Amino acid sequence: MNYTFQVAYLNTIRQKKVIPKNVIQEIENNKSFTYLISVLKEYKYSKIFSFTPPEISIFESTNFEDVLQTELKETIELISSLLLEKHIWLTNWLRFFINSTEIYSTNFISFFAQYNKLFDKLGSYLCKKLFNLVVDFENIKLFLSYVVLQKPLQELIFIPFGNIDEKKLKQLYPSIENLNKHLYYSLYPKTKISVQLQDENFNFYFNYYLEELIWESKFFYFTIEPIVFYFFEKFVETQKLKRIYYTIKS
């Protein structure tokens, strides 16, 4: 799967579309909608140009979130244009990160089973590490939700893939303390969960490990990894912008 041309093209796009970390920090420090909008315009968040004036429009949170959602959808469209036909299935998987509710309203186990097979077939160890990371954190979310709902052990359903064995999760249930110990001594020592854990904090833990994989993907020049991880680079970016937006608004 030679992606030399596509990776080279994407690297030129990245310079114009990915907001540097120091600029993200400047937005956070300035705490100004005006500055936030100017950065969104500079890095071609297309939806922002449809609002007149944007300073007033994005004060409505649904408008701002629409700006971010549009950016992610356009990112998937770009990735789709770069993928070989046999890898187009990846775009459907990426849409899960824009709207996961739809998946959990159906048979989510079969959804992950399908993509587990496809990632195995893809033959990229880094992409499979990404898939395993996603499954692990989805299972952690499920564990938390079951604790909150006080579900009996026999009703627990976990995704049977990833690094954390589903049988182990059932053994640990319902102790969050024991789950944290297991995470600490396994692959996720930076993760510490609680029943009161907010989405923002959960995303922080997930993104910590995700950004490690994003960084690693940039050392691939001829294969599919940079194409896939470009979406997640933008995904993390939009989450940071969302957090800053609500901080400014408050």
PDB file of C-alpha atoms in Angstrom:
ATOM      1  CA  MET A   1       0.000   0.000   0.000  1.00  0.00           C
ATOM      2  CA  ASN A   2       2.166   2.817  -1.304  1.00  0.00           C
ATOM      3  CA  TYR A   3       0.965   6.245  -0.229  1.00  0.00           C
ATOM      4  CA  THR A   4       4.101   8.267  -0.978  1.00  0.00           C
ATOM      5  CA  PHE A   5       2.345  10.899  -3.105  1.00  0.00           C
ATOM      6  CA  GLN A   6      -0.659  11.197  -0.784  1.00  0.00           C
ATOM      7  CA  VAL A   7       1.521  11.606   2.321  1.00  0.00           C
ATOM      8  CA  ALA A   8       3.632  14.287   0.615  1.00  0.00           C
ATOM      9  CA  TYR A   9       0.479  16.153  -0.438  1.00  0.00           C
ATOM     10  CA  LEU A  10      -1.016  15.856   3.038  1.00  0.00           C
ATOM     11  CA  ASN A  11       2.126  17.301   4.595  1.00  0.00           C
ATOM     12  CA  THR A  12       1.670  20.452   2.507  1.00  0.00           C
ATOM     13  CA  ILE A  13      -1.990  20.661   3.566  1.00  0.00           C
ATOM     14  CA  ARG A  14      -1.113  20.158   7.228  1.00  0.00           C
ATOM     15  CA  GLN A  15       0.885  23.401   7.342  1.00  0.00           C
ATOM     16  CA  LYS A  16      -2.217  25.368   6.319  1.00  0.00           C
ATOM     17  CA  LYS A  17      -4.860  23.390   8.207  1.00  0.00           C
ATOM     18  CA  VAL A  18      -3.426  22.197  11.544  1.00  0.00           C
ATOM     19  CA  ILE A  19      -3.290  24.909  14.185  1.00  0.00           C
ATOM     20  CA  PRO A  20       0.128  24.849  15.945  1.00  0.00           C
ATOM     21  CA  LYS A  21       0.135  24.147  19.679  1.00  0.00           C
ATOM     22  CA  ASN A  22       1.574  27.573  20.492  1.00  0.00           C
ATOM     23  CA  VAL A  23      -1.337  29.230  18.655  1.00  0.00           C
ATOM     24  CA  ILE A  24      -3.820  27.070  20.588  1.00  0.00           C
ATOM     25  CA  GLN A  25      -2.122  28.270  23.753  1.00  0.00           C
ATOM     26  CA  GLU A  26      -2.385  31.883  22.600  1.00  0.00           C
ATOM     27  CA  ILE A  27      -6.139  31.463  22.058  1.00  0.00           C
ATOM     28  CA  GLU A  28      -6.444  30.089  25.574  1.00  0.00           C
ATOM     29  CA  ASN A  29      -4.387  32.929  27.036  1.00  0.00           C
ATOM     30  CA  ASN A  30      -6.235  35.677  25.139  1.00  0.00           C
ATOM     31  CA  LYS A  31      -9.704  34.428  26.083  1.00  0.00           C
ATOM     32  CA  SER A  32     -11.146  36.393  23.168  1.00  0.00           C
ATOM     33  CA  PHE A  33     -13.788  35.299  20.677  1.00  0.00           C
ATOM     34  CA  THR A  34     -12.345  37.776  18.190  1.00  0.00           C
ATOM     35  CA  TYR A  35      -8.931  36.132  18.307  1.00  0.00           C
ATOM     36  CA  LEU A  36     -10.463  32.661  18.202  1.00  0.00           C
ATOM     37  CA  ILE A  37     -12.409  33.563  15.061  1.00  0.00           C
ATOM     38  CA  SER A  38      -9.334  35.070  13.391  1.00  0.00           C
ATOM     39  CA  VAL A  39      -7.438  31.800  13.947  1.00  0.00           C
ATOM     40  CA  LEU A  40     -10.335  29.714  12.611  1.00  0.00           C
ATOM     41  CA  LYS A  41     -10.357  31.879   9.497  1.00  0.00           C
ATOM     42  CA  GLU A  42      -6.590  31.662   9.067  1.00  0.00           C
ATOM     43  CA  TYR A  43      -6.685  27.862   9.214  1.00  0.00           C
ATOM     44  CA  LYS A  44      -9.657  27.656   6.861  1.00  0.00           C
ATOM     45  CA  TYR A  45     -12.453  26.412   9.106  1.00  0.00           C
ATOM     46  CA  SER A  46     -14.912  26.899   6.267  1.00  0.00           C
ATOM     47  CA  LYS A  47     -18.138  27.107   8.265  1.00  0.00           C
ATOM     48  CA  ILE A  48     -16.962  30.203  10.130  1.00  0.00           C
ATOM     49  CA  PHE A  49     -17.150  32.179   6.872  1.00  0.00           C
ATOM     50  CA  SER A  50     -20.897  31.544   6.615  1.00  0.00           C
ATOM     51  CA  PHE A  51     -21.698  33.578   9.717  1.00  0.00           C
ATOM     52  CA  THR A  52     -22.245  37.332   9.548  1.00  0.00           C
ATOM     53  CA  PRO A  53     -20.978  38.649  11.858  1.00  0.00           C
ATOM     54  CA  PRO A  54     -19.219  35.562  13.282  1.00  0.00           C
ATOM     55  CA  GLU A  55     -18.507  37.241  16.649  1.00  0.00           C
ATOM     56  CA  ILE A  56     -22.234  37.264  17.394  1.00  0.00           C
ATOM     57  CA  SER A  57     -23.123  33.988  15.690  1.00  0.00           C
ATOM     58  CA  ILE A  58     -20.613  31.782  17.491  1.00  0.00           C
ATOM     59  CA  PHE A  59     -21.781  33.029  20.851  1.00  0.00           C
ATOM     60  CA  GLU A  60     -24.540  30.522  20.200  1.00  0.00           C
ATOM     61  CA  SER A  61     -22.809  27.265  21.171  1.00  0.00           C
ATOM     62  CA  THR A  62     -24.657  25.155  18.582  1.00  0.00           C
ATOM     63  CA  ASN A  63     -23.188  27.378  15.850  1.00  0.00           C
ATOM     64  CA  PHE A  64     -19.682  26.977  17.181  1.00  0.00           C
ATOM     65  CA  GLU A  65     -20.017  23.221  17.501  1.00  0.00           C
ATOM     66  CA  ASP A  66     -21.324  23.148  13.939  1.00  0.00           C
ATOM     67  CA  VAL A  67     -18.094  24.875  12.857  1.00  0.00           C
ATOM     68  CA  LEU A  68     -16.079  22.096  14.492  1.00  0.00           C
ATOM     69  CA  GLN A  69     -18.285  19.295  13.158  1.00  0.00           C
ATOM     70  CA  THR A  70     -18.049  20.687   9.641  1.00  0.00           C
ATOM     71  CA  GLU A  71     -14.269  20.777   9.898  1.00  0.00           C
ATOM     72  CA  LEU A  72     -14.143  17.108  10.892  1.00  0.00           C
ATOM     73  CA  LYS A  73     -16.535  16.111   8.110  1.00  0.00           C
ATOM     74  CA  GLU A  74     -14.426  17.989   5.557  1.00  0.00           C
ATOM     75  CA  THR A  75     -11.326  16.296   6.958  1.00  0.00           C
ATOM     76  CA  ILE A  76     -12.924  12.907   6.309  1.00  0.00           C
ATOM     77  CA  GLU A  77     -13.769  14.012   2.763  1.00  0.00           C
ATOM     78  CA  LEU A  78     -10.123  14.958   2.208  1.00  0.00           C
ATOM     79  CA  ILE A  79      -8.936  11.622   3.585  1.00  0.00           C
ATOM     80  CA  SER A  80     -11.435   9.800   1.374  1.00  0.00           C
ATOM     81  CA  SER A  81      -9.939  11.506  -1.681  1.00  0.00           C
ATOM     82  CA  LEU A  82      -6.472  10.257  -0.698  1.00  0.00           C
ATOM     83  CA  LEU A  83      -7.316   6.640   0.133  1.00  0.00           C
ATOM     84  CA  LEU A  84      -7.044   3.738  -2.256  1.00  0.00           C
ATOM     85  CA  GLU A  85     -10.403   2.146  -3.062  1.00  0.00           C
ATOM     86  CA  LYS A  86      -9.687  -0.902  -0.902  1.00  0.00           C
ATOM     87  CA  HIS A  87      -9.203   1.344   2.132  1.00  0.00           C
ATOM     88  CA  ILE A  88     -12.295   3.560   1.757  1.00  0.00           C
ATOM     89  CA  TRP A  89     -13.914   1.626   4.627  1.00  0.00           C
ATOM     90  CA  LEU A  90     -11.738   3.705   6.956  1.00  0.00           C
ATOM     91  CA  THR A  91     -13.869   6.783   6.306  1.00  0.00           C
ATOM     92  CA  ASN A  92     -16.941   5.025   7.704  1.00  0.00           C
ATOM     93  CA  TRP A  93     -14.987   4.131  10.821  1.00  0.00           C
ATOM     94  CA  LEU A  94     -13.812   7.724  11.246  1.00  0.00           C
ATOM     95  CA  ARG A  95     -17.420   8.920  11.225  1.00  0.00           C
ATOM     96  CA  PHE A  96     -17.873   7.031  14.497  1.00  0.00           C
ATOM     97  CA  PHE A  97     -15.871   9.792  16.191  1.00  0.00           C
ATOM     98  CA  ILE A  98     -18.274  12.446  14.956  1.00  0.00           C
ATOM     99  CA  ASN A  99     -21.386  10.591  16.070  1.00  0.00           C
ATOM    100  CA  SER A 100     -20.925   7.510  18.263  1.00  0.00           C
ATOM    101  CA  THR A 101     -24.538   7.586  19.511  1.00  0.00           C
ATOM    102  CA  GLU A 102     -25.788   6.007  16.315  1.00  0.00           C
ATOM    103  CA  ILE A 103     -23.484   3.002  16.778  1.00  0.00           C
ATOM    104  CA  TYR A 104     -24.549   2.402  20.370  1.00  0.00           C
ATOM    105  CA  SER A 105     -28.203   2.499  19.386  1.00  0.00           C
ATOM    106  CA  THR A 106     -27.578  -0.648  17.303  1.00  0.00           C
ATOM    107  CA  ASN A 107     -25.410  -3.748  17.791  1.00  0.00           C
ATOM    108  CA  PHE A 108     -22.124  -2.063  18.735  1.00  0.00           C
ATOM    109  CA  ILE A 109     -20.330  -5.386  19.268  1.00  0.00           C
ATOM    110  CA  SER A 110     -20.826  -6.373  15.626  1.00  0.00           C
ATOM    111  CA  PHE A 111     -19.650  -2.887  14.591  1.00  0.00           C
ATOM    112  CA  PHE A 112     -16.326  -3.317  16.385  1.00  0.00           C
ATOM    113  CA  ALA A 113     -16.033  -6.968  15.290  1.00  0.00           C
ATOM    114  CA  GLN A 114     -16.264  -5.878  11.649  1.00  0.00           C
ATOM    115  CA  TYR A 115     -13.558  -3.245  12.038  1.00  0.00           C
ATOM    116  CA  ASN A 116     -11.328  -5.497  14.118  1.00  0.00           C
ATOM    117  CA  LYS A 117     -11.120  -7.837  11.101  1.00  0.00           C
ATOM    118  CA  LEU A 118     -10.511  -4.940   8.711  1.00  0.00           C
ATOM    119  CA  PHE A 119      -7.700  -3.485  10.836  1.00  0.00           C
ATOM    120  CA  ASP A 120      -6.074  -6.917  11.082  1.00  0.00           C
ATOM    121  CA  LYS A 121      -6.260  -7.172   7.285  1.00  0.00           C
ATOM    122  CA  LEU A 122      -4.847  -3.650   6.861  1.00  0.00           C
ATOM    123  CA  GLY A 123      -1.495  -4.859   8.179  1.00  0.00           C
ATOM    124  CA  SER A 124      -0.471  -1.667   9.995  1.00  0.00           C
ATOM    125  CA  TYR A 125       0.684  -2.215  13.579  1.00  0.00           C
ATOM    126  CA  LEU A 126       0.216   1.491  14.380  1.00  0.00           C
ATOM    127  CA  CYS A 127      -3.353   1.579  13.066  1.00  0.00           C
ATOM    128  CA  LYS A 128      -4.118  -1.601  15.035  1.00  0.00           C
ATOM    129  CA  LYS A 129      -2.683   0.066  18.157  1.00  0.00           C
ATOM    130  CA  LEU A 130      -5.074   2.935  17.463  1.00  0.00           C
ATOM    131  CA  PHE A 131      -8.029   0.558  17.145  1.00  0.00           C
ATOM    132  CA  ASN A 132      -7.068  -1.186  20.399  1.00  0.00           C
ATOM    133  CA  LEU A 133      -6.756   2.165  22.172  1.00  0.00           C
ATOM    134  CA  VAL A 134     -10.233   3.178  21.011  1.00  0.00           C
ATOM    135  CA  VAL A 135     -11.734  -0.139  22.133  1.00  0.00           C
ATOM    136  CA  ASP A 136     -10.054   0.076  25.546  1.00  0.00           C
ATOM    137  CA  PHE A 137     -11.394   3.534  26.241  1.00  0.00           C
ATOM    138  CA  GLU A 138     -14.842   2.650  24.958  1.00  0.00           C
ATOM    139  CA  ASN A 139     -14.807  -0.251  27.419  1.00  0.00           C
ATOM    140  CA  ILE A 140     -13.717   2.058  30.230  1.00  0.00           C
ATOM    141  CA  LYS A 141     -16.679   4.308  29.389  1.00  0.00           C
ATOM    142  CA  LEU A 142     -18.994   1.304  29.420  1.00  0.00           C
ATOM    143  CA  PHE A 143     -17.575   0.224  32.796  1.00  0.00           C
ATOM    144  CA  LEU A 144     -18.282   3.668  34.248  1.00  0.00           C
ATOM    145  CA  SER A 145     -21.798   3.774  32.837  1.00  0.00           C
ATOM    146  CA  TYR A 146     -22.572   0.321  34.306  1.00  0.00           C
ATOM    147  CA  VAL A 147     -21.351   1.463  37.730  1.00  0.00           C
ATOM    148  CA  VAL A 148     -23.537   4.564  37.589  1.00  0.00           C
ATOM    149  CA  LEU A 149     -26.565   2.504  36.485  1.00  0.00           C
ATOM    150  CA  GLN A 150     -25.732  -0.196  39.070  1.00  0.00           C
ATOM    151  CA  LYS A 151     -26.056  -2.918  36.473  1.00  0.00           C
ATOM    152  CA  PRO A 152     -25.828  -6.512  37.688  1.00  0.00           C
ATOM    153  CA  LEU A 153     -22.776  -8.485  36.596  1.00  0.00           C
ATOM    154  CA  GLN A 154     -24.737 -10.789  34.290  1.00  0.00           C
ATOM    155  CA  GLU A 155     -25.941  -7.813  32.217  1.00  0.00           C
ATOM    156  CA  LEU A 156     -22.511  -6.381  31.458  1.00  0.00           C
ATOM    157  CA  ILE A 157     -21.478  -6.272  27.819  1.00  0.00           C
ATOM    158  CA  PHE A 158     -17.947  -5.228  26.867  1.00  0.00           C
ATOM    159  CA  ILE A 159     -16.269  -5.053  23.466  1.00  0.00           C
ATOM    160  CA  PRO A 160     -14.192  -8.258  23.114  1.00  0.00           C
ATOM    161  CA  PHE A 161     -11.163  -6.658  21.456  1.00  0.00           C
ATOM    162  CA  GLY A 162      -8.405  -4.284  22.519  1.00  0.00           C
ATOM    163  CA  ASN A 163      -5.756  -4.746  25.180  1.00  0.00           C
ATOM    164  CA  ILE A 164      -7.985  -4.982  28.266  1.00  0.00           C
ATOM    165  CA  ASP A 165      -9.620  -8.398  28.383  1.00  0.00           C
ATOM    166  CA  GLU A 166     -13.404  -8.271  28.764  1.00  0.00           C
ATOM    167  CA  LYS A 167     -13.255 -11.057  31.370  1.00  0.00           C
ATOM    168  CA  LYS A 168     -10.844  -8.936  33.408  1.00  0.00           C
ATOM    169  CA  LEU A 169     -13.248  -6.013  33.288  1.00  0.00           C
ATOM    170  CA  LYS A 170     -16.011  -8.236  34.670  1.00  0.00           C
ATOM    171  CA  GLN A 171     -13.696  -9.435  37.431  1.00  0.00           C
ATOM    172  CA  LEU A 172     -12.910  -5.835  38.407  1.00  0.00           C
ATOM    173  CA  TYR A 173     -16.536  -4.695  38.347  1.00  0.00           C
ATOM    174  CA  PRO A 174     -17.892  -2.694  40.147  1.00  0.00           C
ATOM    175  CA  SER A 175     -14.705  -1.419  41.833  1.00  0.00           C
ATOM    176  CA  ILE A 176     -13.395   1.704  40.138  1.00  0.00           C
ATOM    177  CA  GLU A 177     -10.438   1.653  42.515  1.00  0.00           C
ATOM    178  CA  ASN A 178      -9.425  -1.791  41.258  1.00  0.00           C
ATOM    179  CA  LEU A 179      -9.917  -0.696  37.645  1.00  0.00           C
ATOM    180  CA  ASN A 180      -7.615   2.280  38.238  1.00  0.00           C
ATOM    181  CA  LYS A 181      -4.969  -0.029  39.705  1.00  0.00           C
ATOM    182  CA  HIS A 182      -5.242  -2.303  36.694  1.00  0.00           C
ATOM    183  CA  LEU A 183      -4.920   0.656  34.295  1.00  0.00           C
ATOM    184  CA  TYR A 184      -1.915   1.984  36.217  1.00  0.00           C
ATOM    185  CA  TYR A 185      -0.038  -1.309  36.074  1.00  0.00           C
ATOM    186  CA  SER A 186      -0.957  -2.075  32.462  1.00  0.00           C
ATOM    187  CA  LEU A 187      -0.870   0.220  29.429  1.00  0.00           C
ATOM    188  CA  TYR A 188      -2.529   3.352  30.809  1.00  0.00           C
ATOM    189  CA  PRO A 189      -0.709   4.564  33.951  1.00  0.00           C
ATOM    190  CA  LYS A 190      -1.750   8.190  33.348  1.00  0.00           C
ATOM    191  CA  THR A 191      -5.460   7.342  33.456  1.00  0.00           C
ATOM    192  CA  LYS A 192      -7.438   7.806  36.669  1.00  0.00           C
ATOM    193  CA  ILE A 193     -11.199   7.547  36.445  1.00  0.00           C
ATOM    194  CA  SER A 194     -14.064   8.194  38.837  1.00  0.00           C
ATOM    195  CA  VAL A 195     -17.860   8.195  38.767  1.00  0.00           C
ATOM    196  CA  GLN A 196     -17.783  12.008  38.675  1.00  0.00           C
ATOM    197  CA  LEU A 197     -15.355  12.076  35.756  1.00  0.00           C
ATOM    198  CA  GLN A 198     -16.392  14.741  33.239  1.00  0.00           C
ATOM    199  CA  ASP A 199     -16.215  14.129  29.485  1.00  0.00           C
ATOM    200  CA  GLU A 200     -13.471  16.733  29.199  1.00  0.00           C
ATOM    201  CA  ASN A 201     -11.254  14.883  31.693  1.00  0.00           C
ATOM    202  CA  PHE A 202     -11.953  11.529  30.082  1.00  0.00           C
ATOM    203  CA  ASN A 203     -11.012  12.979  26.688  1.00  0.00           C
ATOM    204  CA  PHE A 204      -7.814  14.343  28.237  1.00  0.00           C
ATOM    205  CA  TYR A 205      -6.705  10.819  29.198  1.00  0.00           C
ATOM    206  CA  PHE A 206      -7.697   9.352  25.845  1.00  0.00           C
ATOM    207  CA  ASN A 207      -6.011  12.159  23.918  1.00  0.00           C
ATOM    208  CA  TYR A 208      -2.805  11.771  25.941  1.00  0.00           C
ATOM    209  CA  TYR A 209      -2.265   8.293  24.481  1.00  0.00           C
ATOM    210  CA  LEU A 210      -3.772   9.239  21.119  1.00  0.00           C
ATOM    211  CA  GLU A 211      -1.279  12.081  20.659  1.00  0.00           C
ATOM    212  CA  GLU A 212       1.589   9.662  21.255  1.00  0.00           C
ATOM    213  CA  LEU A 213       0.374   7.621  18.277  1.00  0.00           C
ATOM    214  CA  ILE A 214      -0.167  10.785  16.188  1.00  0.00           C
ATOM    215  CA  TRP A 215       3.449  11.776  16.843  1.00  0.00           C
ATOM    216  CA  GLU A 216       4.653   8.302  15.874  1.00  0.00           C
ATOM    217  CA  SER A 217       2.617   8.364  12.641  1.00  0.00           C
ATOM    218  CA  LYS A 218       4.633  11.320  11.334  1.00  0.00           C
ATOM    219  CA  PHE A 219       7.654   9.056  10.877  1.00  0.00           C
ATOM    220  CA  PHE A 220       5.841   7.090   8.164  1.00  0.00           C
ATOM    221  CA  TYR A 221       6.387   8.534   4.687  1.00  0.00           C
ATOM    222  CA  PHE A 222       5.237   5.848   2.272  1.00  0.00           C
ATOM    223  CA  THR A 223       2.280   4.117   3.915  1.00  0.00           C
ATOM    224  CA  ILE A 224      -1.252   4.802   5.115  1.00  0.00           C
ATOM    225  CA  GLU A 225      -0.562   5.798   8.726  1.00  0.00           C
ATOM    226  CA  PRO A 226      -0.212   9.591   8.250  1.00  0.00           C
ATOM    227  CA  ILE A 227      -3.469   9.646   6.248  1.00  0.00           C
ATOM    228  CA  VAL A 228      -5.426   7.959   9.050  1.00  0.00           C
ATOM    229  CA  PHE A 229      -3.845   9.907  11.877  1.00  0.00           C
ATOM    230  CA  TYR A 230      -4.391  13.249  10.182  1.00  0.00           C
ATOM    231  CA  PHE A 231      -8.046  12.900  11.134  1.00  0.00           C
ATOM    232  CA  PHE A 232      -7.120  12.360  14.775  1.00  0.00           C
ATOM    233  CA  GLU A 233      -4.767  15.317  14.724  1.00  0.00           C
ATOM    234  CA  LYS A 234      -7.773  17.429  13.695  1.00  0.00           C
ATOM    235  CA  PHE A 235     -10.034  15.559  16.128  1.00  0.00           C
ATOM    236  CA  VAL A 236      -7.812  16.474  19.101  1.00  0.00           C
ATOM    237  CA  GLU A 237      -7.536  20.029  17.793  1.00  0.00           C
ATOM    238  CA  THR A 238     -11.317  20.506  17.684  1.00  0.00           C
ATOM    239  CA  GLN A 239     -11.665  19.122  21.205  1.00  0.00           C
ATOM    240  CA  LYS A 240      -9.125  21.634  22.479  1.00  0.00           C
ATOM    241  CA  LEU A 241     -10.914  24.466  20.684  1.00  0.00           C
ATOM    242  CA  LYS A 242     -14.225  23.339  22.159  1.00  0.00           C
ATOM    243  CA  ARG A 243     -12.779  23.337  25.672  1.00  0.00           C
ATOM    244  CA  ILE A 244     -11.306  26.817  25.187  1.00  0.00           C
ATOM    245  CA  TYR A 245     -14.570  28.104  23.702  1.00  0.00           C
ATOM    246  CA  TYR A 246     -16.591  27.107  26.759  1.00  0.00           C
ATOM    247  CA  THR A 247     -13.916  28.529  29.060  1.00  0.00           C
ATOM    248  CA  ILE A 248     -14.163  31.892  27.269  1.00  0.00           C
ATOM    249  CA  LYS A 249     -17.940  31.775  27.283  1.00  0.00           C
ATOM    250  CA  SER A 250     -18.128  31.106  31.000  1.00  0.00           C
TER     251      SER A 250
END
